[in-house]
XYZ file of C-alpha atoms in Angstrom:
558
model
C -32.801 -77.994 27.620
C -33.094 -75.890 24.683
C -30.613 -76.523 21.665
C -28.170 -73.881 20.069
C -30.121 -73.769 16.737
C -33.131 -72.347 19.314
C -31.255 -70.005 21.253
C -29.962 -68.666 18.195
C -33.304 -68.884 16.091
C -34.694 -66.655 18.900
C -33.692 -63.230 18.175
C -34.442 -63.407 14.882
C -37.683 -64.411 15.126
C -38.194 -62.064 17.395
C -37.056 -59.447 15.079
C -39.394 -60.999 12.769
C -42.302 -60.555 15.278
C -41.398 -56.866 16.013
C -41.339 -56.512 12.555
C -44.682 -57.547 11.834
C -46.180 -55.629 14.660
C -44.858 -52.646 13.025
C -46.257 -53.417 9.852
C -49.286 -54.059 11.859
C -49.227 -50.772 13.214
C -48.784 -48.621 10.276
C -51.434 -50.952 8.508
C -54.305 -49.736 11.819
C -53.619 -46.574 10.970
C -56.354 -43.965 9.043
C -55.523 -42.204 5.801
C -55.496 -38.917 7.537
C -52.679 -40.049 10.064
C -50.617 -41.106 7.692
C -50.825 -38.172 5.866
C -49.795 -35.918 8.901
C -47.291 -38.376 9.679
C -45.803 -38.307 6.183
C -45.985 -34.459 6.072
C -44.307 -33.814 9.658
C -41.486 -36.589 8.668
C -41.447 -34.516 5.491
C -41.126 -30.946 7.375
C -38.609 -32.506 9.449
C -36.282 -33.223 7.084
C -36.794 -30.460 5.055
C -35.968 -28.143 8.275
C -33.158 -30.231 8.811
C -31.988 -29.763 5.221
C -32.688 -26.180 4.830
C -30.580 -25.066 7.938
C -27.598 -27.073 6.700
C -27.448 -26.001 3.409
C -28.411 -22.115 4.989
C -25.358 -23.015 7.319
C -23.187 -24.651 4.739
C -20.302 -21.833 3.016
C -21.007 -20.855 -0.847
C -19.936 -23.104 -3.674
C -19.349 -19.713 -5.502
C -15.829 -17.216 -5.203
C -15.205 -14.175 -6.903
C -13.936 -14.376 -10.368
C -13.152 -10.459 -10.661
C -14.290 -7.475 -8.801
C -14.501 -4.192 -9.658
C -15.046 -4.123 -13.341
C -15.535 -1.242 -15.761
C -18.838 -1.658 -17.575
C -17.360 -2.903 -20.888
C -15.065 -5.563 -19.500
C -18.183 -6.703 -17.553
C -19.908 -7.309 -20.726
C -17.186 -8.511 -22.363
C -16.311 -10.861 -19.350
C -19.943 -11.941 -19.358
C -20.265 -12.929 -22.863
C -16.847 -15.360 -22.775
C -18.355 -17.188 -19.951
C -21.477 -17.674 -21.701
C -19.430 -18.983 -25.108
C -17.740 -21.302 -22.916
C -20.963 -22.263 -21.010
C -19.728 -21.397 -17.379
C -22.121 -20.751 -15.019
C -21.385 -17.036 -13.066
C -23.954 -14.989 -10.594
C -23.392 -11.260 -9.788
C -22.704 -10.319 -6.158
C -25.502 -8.005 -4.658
C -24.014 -4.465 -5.694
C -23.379 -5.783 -9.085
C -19.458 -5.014 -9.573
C -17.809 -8.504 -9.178
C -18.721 -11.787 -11.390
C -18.580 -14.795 -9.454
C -17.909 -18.551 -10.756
C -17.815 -21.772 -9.007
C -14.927 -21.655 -6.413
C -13.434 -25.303 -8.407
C -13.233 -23.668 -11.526
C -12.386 -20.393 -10.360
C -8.755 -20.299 -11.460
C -8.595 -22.461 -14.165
C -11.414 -19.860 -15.886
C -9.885 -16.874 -14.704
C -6.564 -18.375 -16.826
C -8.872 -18.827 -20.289
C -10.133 -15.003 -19.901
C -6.490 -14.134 -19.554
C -5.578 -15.874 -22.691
C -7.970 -14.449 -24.327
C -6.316 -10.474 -23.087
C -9.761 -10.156 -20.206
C -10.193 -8.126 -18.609
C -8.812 -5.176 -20.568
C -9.064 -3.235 -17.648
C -11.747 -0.468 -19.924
C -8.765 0.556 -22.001
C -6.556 -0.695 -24.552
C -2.730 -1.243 -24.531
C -0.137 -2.331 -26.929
C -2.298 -4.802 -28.232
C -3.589 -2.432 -30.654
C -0.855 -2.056 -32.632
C -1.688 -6.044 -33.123
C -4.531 -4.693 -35.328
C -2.800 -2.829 -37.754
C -4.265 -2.736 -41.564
C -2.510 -2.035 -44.647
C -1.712 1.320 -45.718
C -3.196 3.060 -42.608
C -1.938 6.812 -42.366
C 1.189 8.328 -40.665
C -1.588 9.912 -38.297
C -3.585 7.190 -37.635
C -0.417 5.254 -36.545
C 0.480 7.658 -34.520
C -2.720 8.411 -32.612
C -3.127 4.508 -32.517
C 0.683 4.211 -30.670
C -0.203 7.838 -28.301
C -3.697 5.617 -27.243
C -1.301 2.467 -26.866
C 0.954 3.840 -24.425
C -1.856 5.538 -22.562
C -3.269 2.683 -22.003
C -0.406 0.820 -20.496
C 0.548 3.851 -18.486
C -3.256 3.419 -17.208
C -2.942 -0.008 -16.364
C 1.181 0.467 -14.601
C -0.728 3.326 -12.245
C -3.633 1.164 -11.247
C -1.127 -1.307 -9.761
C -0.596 0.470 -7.319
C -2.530 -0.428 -3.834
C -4.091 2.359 -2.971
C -5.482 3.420 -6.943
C -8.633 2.267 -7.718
C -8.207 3.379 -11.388
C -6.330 5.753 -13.209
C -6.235 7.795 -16.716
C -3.659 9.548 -18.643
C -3.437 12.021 -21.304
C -0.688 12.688 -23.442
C -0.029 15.629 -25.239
C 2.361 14.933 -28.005
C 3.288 18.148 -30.341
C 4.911 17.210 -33.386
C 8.904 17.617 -33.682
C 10.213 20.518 -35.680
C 13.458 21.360 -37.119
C 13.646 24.959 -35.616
C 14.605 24.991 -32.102
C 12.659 28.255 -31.388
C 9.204 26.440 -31.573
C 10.511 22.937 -29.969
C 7.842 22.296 -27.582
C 8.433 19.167 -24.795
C 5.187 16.592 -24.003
C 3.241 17.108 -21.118
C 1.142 14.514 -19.165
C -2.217 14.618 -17.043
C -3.001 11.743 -14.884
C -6.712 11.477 -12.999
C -6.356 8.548 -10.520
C -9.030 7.479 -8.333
C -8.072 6.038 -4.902
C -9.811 3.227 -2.679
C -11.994 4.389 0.343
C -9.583 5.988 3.226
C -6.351 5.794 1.401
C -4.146 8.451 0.137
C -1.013 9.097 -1.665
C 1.750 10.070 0.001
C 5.076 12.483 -1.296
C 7.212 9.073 -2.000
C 4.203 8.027 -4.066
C 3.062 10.585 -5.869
C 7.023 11.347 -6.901
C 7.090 7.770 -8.096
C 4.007 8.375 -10.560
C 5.838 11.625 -11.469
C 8.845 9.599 -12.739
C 6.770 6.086 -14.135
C 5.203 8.778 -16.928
C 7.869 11.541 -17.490
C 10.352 8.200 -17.814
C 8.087 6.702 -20.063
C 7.859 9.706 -23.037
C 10.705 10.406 -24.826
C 11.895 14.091 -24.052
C 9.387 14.556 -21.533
C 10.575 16.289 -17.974
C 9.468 15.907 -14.696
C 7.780 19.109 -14.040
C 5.534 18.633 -17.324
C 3.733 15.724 -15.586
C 0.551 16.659 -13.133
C -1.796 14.798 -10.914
C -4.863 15.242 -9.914
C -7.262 12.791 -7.872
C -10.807 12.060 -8.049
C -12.006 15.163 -6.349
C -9.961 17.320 -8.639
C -7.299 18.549 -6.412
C -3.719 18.796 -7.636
C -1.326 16.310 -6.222
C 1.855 17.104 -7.580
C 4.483 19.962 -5.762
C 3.493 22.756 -8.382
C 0.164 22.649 -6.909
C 1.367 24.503 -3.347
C 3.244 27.103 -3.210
C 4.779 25.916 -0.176
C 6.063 22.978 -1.646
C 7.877 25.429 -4.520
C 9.586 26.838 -2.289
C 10.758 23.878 -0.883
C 8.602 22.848 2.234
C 6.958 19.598 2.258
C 5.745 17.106 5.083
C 8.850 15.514 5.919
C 10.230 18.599 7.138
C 7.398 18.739 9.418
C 8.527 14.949 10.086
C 11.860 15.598 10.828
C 11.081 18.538 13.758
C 9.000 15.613 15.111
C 11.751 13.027 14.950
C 13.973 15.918 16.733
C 12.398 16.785 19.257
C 11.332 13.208 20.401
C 15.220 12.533 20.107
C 15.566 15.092 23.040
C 13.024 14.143 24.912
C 14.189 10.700 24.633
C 17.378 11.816 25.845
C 15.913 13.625 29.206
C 13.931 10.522 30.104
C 17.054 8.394 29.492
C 18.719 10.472 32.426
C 16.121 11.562 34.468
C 13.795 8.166 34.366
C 16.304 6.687 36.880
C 16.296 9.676 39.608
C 12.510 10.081 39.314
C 10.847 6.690 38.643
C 9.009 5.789 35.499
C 6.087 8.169 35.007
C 7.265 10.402 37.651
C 8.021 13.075 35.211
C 7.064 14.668 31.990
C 9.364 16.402 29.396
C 8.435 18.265 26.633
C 11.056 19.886 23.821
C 10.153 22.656 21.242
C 12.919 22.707 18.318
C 13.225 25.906 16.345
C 14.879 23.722 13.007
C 16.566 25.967 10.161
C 15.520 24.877 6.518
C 16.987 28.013 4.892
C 19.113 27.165 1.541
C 22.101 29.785 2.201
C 25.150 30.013 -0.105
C 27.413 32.805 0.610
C 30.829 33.888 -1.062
C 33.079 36.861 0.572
C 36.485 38.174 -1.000
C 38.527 40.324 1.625
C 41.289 42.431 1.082
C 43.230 43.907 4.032
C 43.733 47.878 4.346
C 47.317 48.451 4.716
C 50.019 45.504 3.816
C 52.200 44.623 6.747
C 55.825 45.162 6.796
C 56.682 41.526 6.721
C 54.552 40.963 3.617
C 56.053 39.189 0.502
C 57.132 40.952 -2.599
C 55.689 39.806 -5.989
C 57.917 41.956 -8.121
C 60.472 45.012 -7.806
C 61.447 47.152 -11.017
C 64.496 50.090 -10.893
C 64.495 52.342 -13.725
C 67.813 54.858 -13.351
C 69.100 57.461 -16.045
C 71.697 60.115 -16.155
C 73.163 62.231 -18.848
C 75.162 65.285 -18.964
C 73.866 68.999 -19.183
C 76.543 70.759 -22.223
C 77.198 74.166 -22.223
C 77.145 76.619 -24.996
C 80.780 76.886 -26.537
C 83.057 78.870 -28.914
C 84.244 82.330 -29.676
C 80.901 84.796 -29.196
C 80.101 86.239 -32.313
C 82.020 83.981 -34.312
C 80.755 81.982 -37.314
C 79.403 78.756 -36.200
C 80.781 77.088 -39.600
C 84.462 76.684 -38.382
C 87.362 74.324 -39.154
C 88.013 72.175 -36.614
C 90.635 72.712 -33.865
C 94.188 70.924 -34.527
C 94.194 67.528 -32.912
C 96.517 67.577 -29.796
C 97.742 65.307 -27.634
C 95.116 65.189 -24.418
C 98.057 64.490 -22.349
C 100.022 67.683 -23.317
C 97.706 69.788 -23.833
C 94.179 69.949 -22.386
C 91.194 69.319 -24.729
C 89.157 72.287 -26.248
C 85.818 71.128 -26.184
C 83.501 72.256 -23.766
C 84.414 74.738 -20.693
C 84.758 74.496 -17.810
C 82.209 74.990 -14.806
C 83.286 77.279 -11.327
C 83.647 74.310 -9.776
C 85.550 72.090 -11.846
C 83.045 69.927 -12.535
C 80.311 68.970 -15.942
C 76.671 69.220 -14.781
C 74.914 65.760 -15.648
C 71.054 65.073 -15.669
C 69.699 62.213 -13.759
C 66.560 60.831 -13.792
C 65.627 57.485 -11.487
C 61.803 55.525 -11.321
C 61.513 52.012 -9.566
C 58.215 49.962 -9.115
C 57.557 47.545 -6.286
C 54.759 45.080 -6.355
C 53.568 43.334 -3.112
C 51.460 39.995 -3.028
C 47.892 40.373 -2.671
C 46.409 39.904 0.674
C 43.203 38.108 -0.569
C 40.793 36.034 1.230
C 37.867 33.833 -0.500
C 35.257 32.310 1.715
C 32.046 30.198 0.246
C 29.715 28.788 2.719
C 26.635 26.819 2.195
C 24.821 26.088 5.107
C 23.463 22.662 5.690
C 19.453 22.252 6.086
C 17.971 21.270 9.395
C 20.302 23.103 11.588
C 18.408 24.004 15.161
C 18.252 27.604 15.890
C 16.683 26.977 19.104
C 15.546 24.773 21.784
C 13.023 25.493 24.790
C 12.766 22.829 27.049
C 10.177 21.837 29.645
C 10.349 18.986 32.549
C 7.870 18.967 35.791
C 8.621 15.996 38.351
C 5.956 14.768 40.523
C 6.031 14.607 44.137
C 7.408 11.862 45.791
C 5.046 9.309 47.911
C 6.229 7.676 51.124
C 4.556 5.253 53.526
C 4.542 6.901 57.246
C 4.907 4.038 60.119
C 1.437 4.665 60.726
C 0.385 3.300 57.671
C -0.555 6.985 56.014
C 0.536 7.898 52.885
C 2.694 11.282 52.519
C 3.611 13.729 49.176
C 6.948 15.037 49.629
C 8.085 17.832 47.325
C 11.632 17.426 45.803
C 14.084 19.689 47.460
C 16.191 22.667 45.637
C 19.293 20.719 45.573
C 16.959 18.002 43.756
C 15.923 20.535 41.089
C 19.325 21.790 40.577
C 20.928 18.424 39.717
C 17.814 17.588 37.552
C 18.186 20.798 35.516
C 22.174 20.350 35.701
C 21.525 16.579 33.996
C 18.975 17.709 31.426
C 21.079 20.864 30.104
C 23.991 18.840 29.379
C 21.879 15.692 27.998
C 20.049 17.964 25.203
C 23.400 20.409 24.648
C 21.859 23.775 25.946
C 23.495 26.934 24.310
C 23.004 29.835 25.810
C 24.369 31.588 22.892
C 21.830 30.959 20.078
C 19.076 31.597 22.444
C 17.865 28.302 24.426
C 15.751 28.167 27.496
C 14.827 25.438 30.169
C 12.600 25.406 32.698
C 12.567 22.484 35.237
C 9.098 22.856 37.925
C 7.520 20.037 40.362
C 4.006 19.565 40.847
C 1.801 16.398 42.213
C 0.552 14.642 39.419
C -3.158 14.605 39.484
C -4.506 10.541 39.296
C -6.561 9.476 36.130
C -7.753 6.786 35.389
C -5.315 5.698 32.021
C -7.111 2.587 31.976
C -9.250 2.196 29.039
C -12.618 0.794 29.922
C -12.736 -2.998 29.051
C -15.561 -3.790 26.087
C -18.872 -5.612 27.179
C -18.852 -8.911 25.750
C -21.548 -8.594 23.423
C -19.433 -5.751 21.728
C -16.127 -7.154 21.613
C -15.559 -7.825 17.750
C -13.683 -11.423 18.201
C -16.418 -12.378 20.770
C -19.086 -11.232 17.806
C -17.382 -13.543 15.632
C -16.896 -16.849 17.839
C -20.480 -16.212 18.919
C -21.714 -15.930 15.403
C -19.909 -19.796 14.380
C -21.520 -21.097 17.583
C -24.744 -19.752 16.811
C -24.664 -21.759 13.425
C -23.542 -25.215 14.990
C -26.403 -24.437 17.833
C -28.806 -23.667 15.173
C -27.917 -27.240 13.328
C -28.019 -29.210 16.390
C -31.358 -27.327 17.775
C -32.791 -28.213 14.179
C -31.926 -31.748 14.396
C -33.047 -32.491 18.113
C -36.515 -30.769 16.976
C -37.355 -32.974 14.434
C -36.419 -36.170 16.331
C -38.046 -35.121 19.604
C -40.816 -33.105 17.882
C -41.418 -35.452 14.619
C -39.039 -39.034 14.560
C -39.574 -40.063 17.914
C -43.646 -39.736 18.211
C -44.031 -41.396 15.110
C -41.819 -44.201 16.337
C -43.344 -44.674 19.157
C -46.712 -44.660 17.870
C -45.584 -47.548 14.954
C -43.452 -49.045 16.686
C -43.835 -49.208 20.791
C -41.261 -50.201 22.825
C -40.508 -54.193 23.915
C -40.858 -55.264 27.813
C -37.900 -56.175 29.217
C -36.770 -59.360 29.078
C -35.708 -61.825 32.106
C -32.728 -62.974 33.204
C -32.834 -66.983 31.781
C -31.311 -67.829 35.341
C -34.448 -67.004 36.905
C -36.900 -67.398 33.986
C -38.271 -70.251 34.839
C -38.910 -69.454 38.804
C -39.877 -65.890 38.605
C -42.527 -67.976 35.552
C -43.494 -69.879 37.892
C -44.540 -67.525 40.248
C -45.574 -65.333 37.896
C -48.018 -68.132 37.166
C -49.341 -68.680 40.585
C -49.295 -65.128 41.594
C -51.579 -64.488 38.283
C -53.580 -67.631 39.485
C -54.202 -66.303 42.895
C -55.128 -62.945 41.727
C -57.651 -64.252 38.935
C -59.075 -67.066 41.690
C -59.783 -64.003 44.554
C -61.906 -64.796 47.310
C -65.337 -63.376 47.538
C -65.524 -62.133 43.693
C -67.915 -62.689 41.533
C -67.071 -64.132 37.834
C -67.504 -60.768 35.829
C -65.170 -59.269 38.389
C -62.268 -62.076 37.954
C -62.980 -61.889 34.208
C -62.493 -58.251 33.667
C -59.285 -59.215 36.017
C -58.216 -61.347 33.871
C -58.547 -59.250 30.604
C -56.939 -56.164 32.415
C -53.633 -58.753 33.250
C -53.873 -59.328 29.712
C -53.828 -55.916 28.699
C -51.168 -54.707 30.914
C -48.752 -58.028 30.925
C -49.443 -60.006 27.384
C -46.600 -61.731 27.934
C -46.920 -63.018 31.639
C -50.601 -64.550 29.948
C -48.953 -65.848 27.443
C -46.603 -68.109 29.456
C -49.426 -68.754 31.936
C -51.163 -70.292 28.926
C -48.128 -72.562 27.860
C -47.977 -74.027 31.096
C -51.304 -74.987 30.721
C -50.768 -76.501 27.470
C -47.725 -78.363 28.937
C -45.675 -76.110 26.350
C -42.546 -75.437 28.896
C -42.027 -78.277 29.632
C -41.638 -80.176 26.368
C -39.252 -77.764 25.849
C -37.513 -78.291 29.278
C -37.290 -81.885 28.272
C-alpha cells in the first residue's frame, strides 16, 4: 500500500519528468527550427501587439484648434521652453498634448496671456514707456480696444474670427466740424452657419456701446464674402421690411389653419382634409390727424360771448332871431315853471329829434373736432381660404370597399364652421372656397435605410469590427503559432487510469501484451518488430509490463 509521502511525491515528479522531456525536446531540435520557431513566436506577438495598440484610443487630445499663424508659433515655442511634448493634427491647425497634461498646460499658456487670439488687447497699454507721445498713446489705446472688440465678436458660436476698425476723428471745439466714430467689422463664420437679424443687431450694439459718442447706424458689417450684413445694406430693410415680417404672415396663417383643423378634424377624420390660408397682413406705418369744423352752427349751440353796444343823442336845431348878431346877451333867467324855456324850438310834432346808433357782437363756441390715428402694424387686409375633404370609405356587407362623396348639406355646415372659426368679413374683401375630392394614396412612408447605410449601424459595426479584429489576431497566433510549437516541444500526456482499476486493467494489460508478443505461428523477427511497435505506440503499458517482471509492483503493493 503506497504511503502519503508517495502519493503526494507523484505529481511532482511527474512534473519533473514532463519537464525534462520538454527540455529534451527543444534540446533535439536543429538550429534552423528554432530559428523559425523563435521568429513565428516573435511575429505572433508582434501581430498581437500591433493590433492592440492600432485598436487602443490616442494618448494625445487637442490642446487648441484653430490658431492664427503667430499664436501657433508662439504656442509652439512655450511648449518647447517648458519641454512638453505636442504633435500637429493632419491639416496642421490644432496643437495637440498628452490628454493627462492637457489642462493643466493649457492653464500655464493662459498665465502666460496664450493664445492672443493674432491680436492684441488691453494688455498693451501694460507696455507703456516713458515719455511716449500723445499720438502714440492714442493709436496704442484705438489698437487696444480693437483688439478686445475682436476677441468679444469671436465669442460668438457661429464666428470663426472677426476684425474691427475704428475710425476715431479728433474732437474739436466748433460744433460745425464735430464728426461722430464709425466702425467696420469683417467677421468670418464657421462652415453652414449664418447670422441672423437678433445677431447681427447685437454686434451692432456690442461696438456702437463700446465707443464713446458713437451711434448705431455708424457701425457696418460685412462677412467673409464681402456682403453687407447690417439693415443699411437693403433697401428693403430701410424701409422697414425684414424677415420676421415674413415670419409673422407664416405664424398667421398657420394660426388659421390651425383653427379649421381644430373644428373640422372631428367631422372629417384626421387626414381627411386639407386647409390652406393666404393672409394679406398690413405693415403700413400710418399716422393721420383731421380737424373738422361744421358748416352752419345749430340753434341749440352754446354761446361763448355776447357784446351790446347802444348810443343815442339828440339832433339840435338852428336857433335865434334870423339875421341877428350871433354875439348876444343872454336871455333873462325865468322860472321854467312860469314861463317856458327859450332855448331851442320846437318841432311840428312836439317832439326833439335824437340820433341813435346801436352795434352788438355775439360769439358762438367753436364746433371743432380733432382726430389722430395711428394704425397698428400687422393688421390683415385679407384672407382667402381653401379646404377640400376627401371622400368617405365604407365597408359594403359584401366585403367591397365604397367612396362616398359628402353630401351638400355636408359642405354647407363645413363651410358654415370654417367661416366663423377664421372670422370671415365680407367687407374687407375675404373669400372661401370649401371642394371634395378623393384623396389620391401615396406612399408617405419613407423608405427604411439598408443596414449597411444606417449611420448608428456604421458605428456599432465599426467598435465590433475592432474587438473582432483583436480576438481574430489573438486566436491566429495561438492556433497558427503557440499551439504547433507546443505541441511539437511539448506533446501531450496519455491518460491516466483510474487507481481502482490500475492494478487489474495492469494486469491484463500485461497478459494481453504477453499473448500478443507470444502469437502462434510467428516467427521471432515478426514478434520482435511486435514488440518494438507496442513500445512505440504504448511506452507506458511496456513499462509496467517490465516492472512486473522485475517484481517492482509488488514491493510496492507490500
Amino acid at each position: 500500500m503506497a504511503t502519503a509521502d508517495t502519493i503526494a511525491a507523484t505529481p511532482t515528479s511527474a512534473f519533473g519528468a514532463r519537464l525534462q522531456q520538454i527540455q529534451q525536446n527543444i534540446a533535439a531540435l536543429s538550429q534552423q527550427q528554432k530559428l523559425a520557431a523563435a521568429a513565428a513566436l516573435g511575429l505572433a506577438i508582434a501581430l498581437v501587439v500591433g493590433v492592440l495598440i492600432w485598436n487602443r484610443a490616442p494618448d494625445y487630445a487637442v490642446l487648441f484648434s484653430n490658431l492664427e499663424e503667430r499664436d501657433g508659433g508662439q504656442v509652439i515655442a512655450a511648449l518647447q521652453q517648458q519641454n512638453v511634448p505636442y504633435r500637429m493634427s493632419a491639416d496642421g491647425r490644432s496643437i495637440l498634448v498628452s490628454q493627462a497634461q492637457v489642462h493643466d498646460v493649457r492653464l500655464r499658456l493662459a498665465a502666460e496671456g496664450l493664445p492672443k487670439g493674432g491680436m492684441v488687447g488691453f494688455e498693451l497699454m501694460d507696455t507703456q514707456k516713458l515719455g511716449v507721445s500723445q499720438f502714440n498713446e492714442q493709436i496704442n489705446y484705438q489698437r487696444a480696444l480693437e483688439g478686445e472688440l475682436s476677441r468679444t465678436v469671436q465669442s460668438i458660436a457661429s464666428v470663426l474670427s472677426a476684425r474691427v476698425h475704428l475710425a476715431m476723428p479728433k474732437q474739436t471745439a466748433f460744433l460745425r466740424d464735430d464728426q461722430k466714430p464709425t466702425a467696420s467689422v469683417m467677421v468670418k463664420l464657421r462652415a453652414g452657419r449664418v447670422l441672423d437679424a437678433t445677431q447681427i443687431a447685437g454686434i451692432v450694439h456690442l461696438v456702437s456701446s463700446s465707443v464713446p459718442r458713437m451711434s448705431e447706424s455708424g457701425v457696418s458689417i460685412i462677412n467673409q464674402n464681402g456682403e453687407l450684413l447690417t439693415m443699411q445694406s437693403d433697401p428693403l430693410r430701410r424701409a422697414g421690411l425684414d424677415p420676421t415680417q415674413l415670419e409673422y404672415v407664416h405664424e398667421v396663417e398657420a394660426s388659421f389653419i390651425r383653427r379649421i383643423e381644430t373644428i373640422v378634424e372631428p367631422l372629417v377624420g384626421k387626414g381627411n382634409f386639407r386647409a390652406q390660408v393666404t393672409a394679406d397682413v398690413d405693415f403700413n406705418q400710418v399716422e393721420q390727424t383731421a380737424e373738422t369744423y361744421k358748416p352752419n352752427p345749430s340753434p341749440d349751440q352754446a354761446i361763448r360771448s355776447q357784446q351790446t353796444t347802444e348810443q343815442i343823442g339828440r339832433d339840435l336845431s338852428p336857433q335865434g332871431v334870423p339875421g341877428a348878431l350871433s354875439n348876444q346877451p343872454p336871455v333873462p333867467a325865468t322860472a321854467p315853471i312860469t314861463t317856458p324855456a327859450v332855448g331851442g324850438q320846437a318841432t311840428a310834432a312836439g317832439q326833439t329829434p335824437t340820433n341813435t346808433n346801436r352795434s352788438a357782437v355775439l360769439n358762438y363756441e367753436l364746433d371743432r373736432t380733432v382726430q389722430h390715428i395711428k394704425q397698428s402694424l400687422g393688421q390683415v387686409k385679407r384672407l382667402s381660404v381653401a379646404v377640400v375633404v376627401n371622400h368617405r370609405s365604407t365597408t359594403l356587407p359584401n366585403g367591397e370597399t365604397q367612396v362616398i362623396p359628402p353630401t351638400e348639406d355636408d359642405i354647407n355646415r363645413i363651410t358654415n364652421l370654417v367661416r366663423e372659426a377664421v372670422g370671415y368679413n365680407q367687407a374687407r374683401g375675404d373669400t372661401l372656397n370649401v371642394a371634395s375630392s378623393p384623396f389620391a394614396i401615396t406612399d408617405t412612408a419613407e423608405p427604411a435605410l439598408p443596414i449597411w447605410k444606417d449611420p448608428d449601424m456604421l458605428d456599432m459595426g465599426k467598435e465590433v469590427l475592432k474587438y473582432v479584429v483583436v480576438l481574430a489576431a489573438i486566436l491566429f497566433a495561438y492556433f497558427a503559432v503557440v499551439r504547433p510549437l507546443v505541441r511539437s516541444v511539448a506533446p501531450p500526456p496519455a491518460e491516466e487510469e483510474e487507481e481502482e482499476a490500475g492494478a487489474a486493467e495492469g494486469e491484463e494489460g500485461d497478459e494481453d501484451a504477453l499473448v500478443s508478443l507470444s502469437g502462434d505461428g510467428e516467427s521471432y523477427e515478426e514478434r520482435l518488430e511486435r514488440a518494438r511497435e507496442l513500445a512505440r505506440t504504448d511506452p507506458r503499458l511496456v513499462a509496467n509490463l517490465i516492472k512486473e517482471w522485475m517484481g517492482v509492483n509488488e514491493e510496492a503493493r507490500k
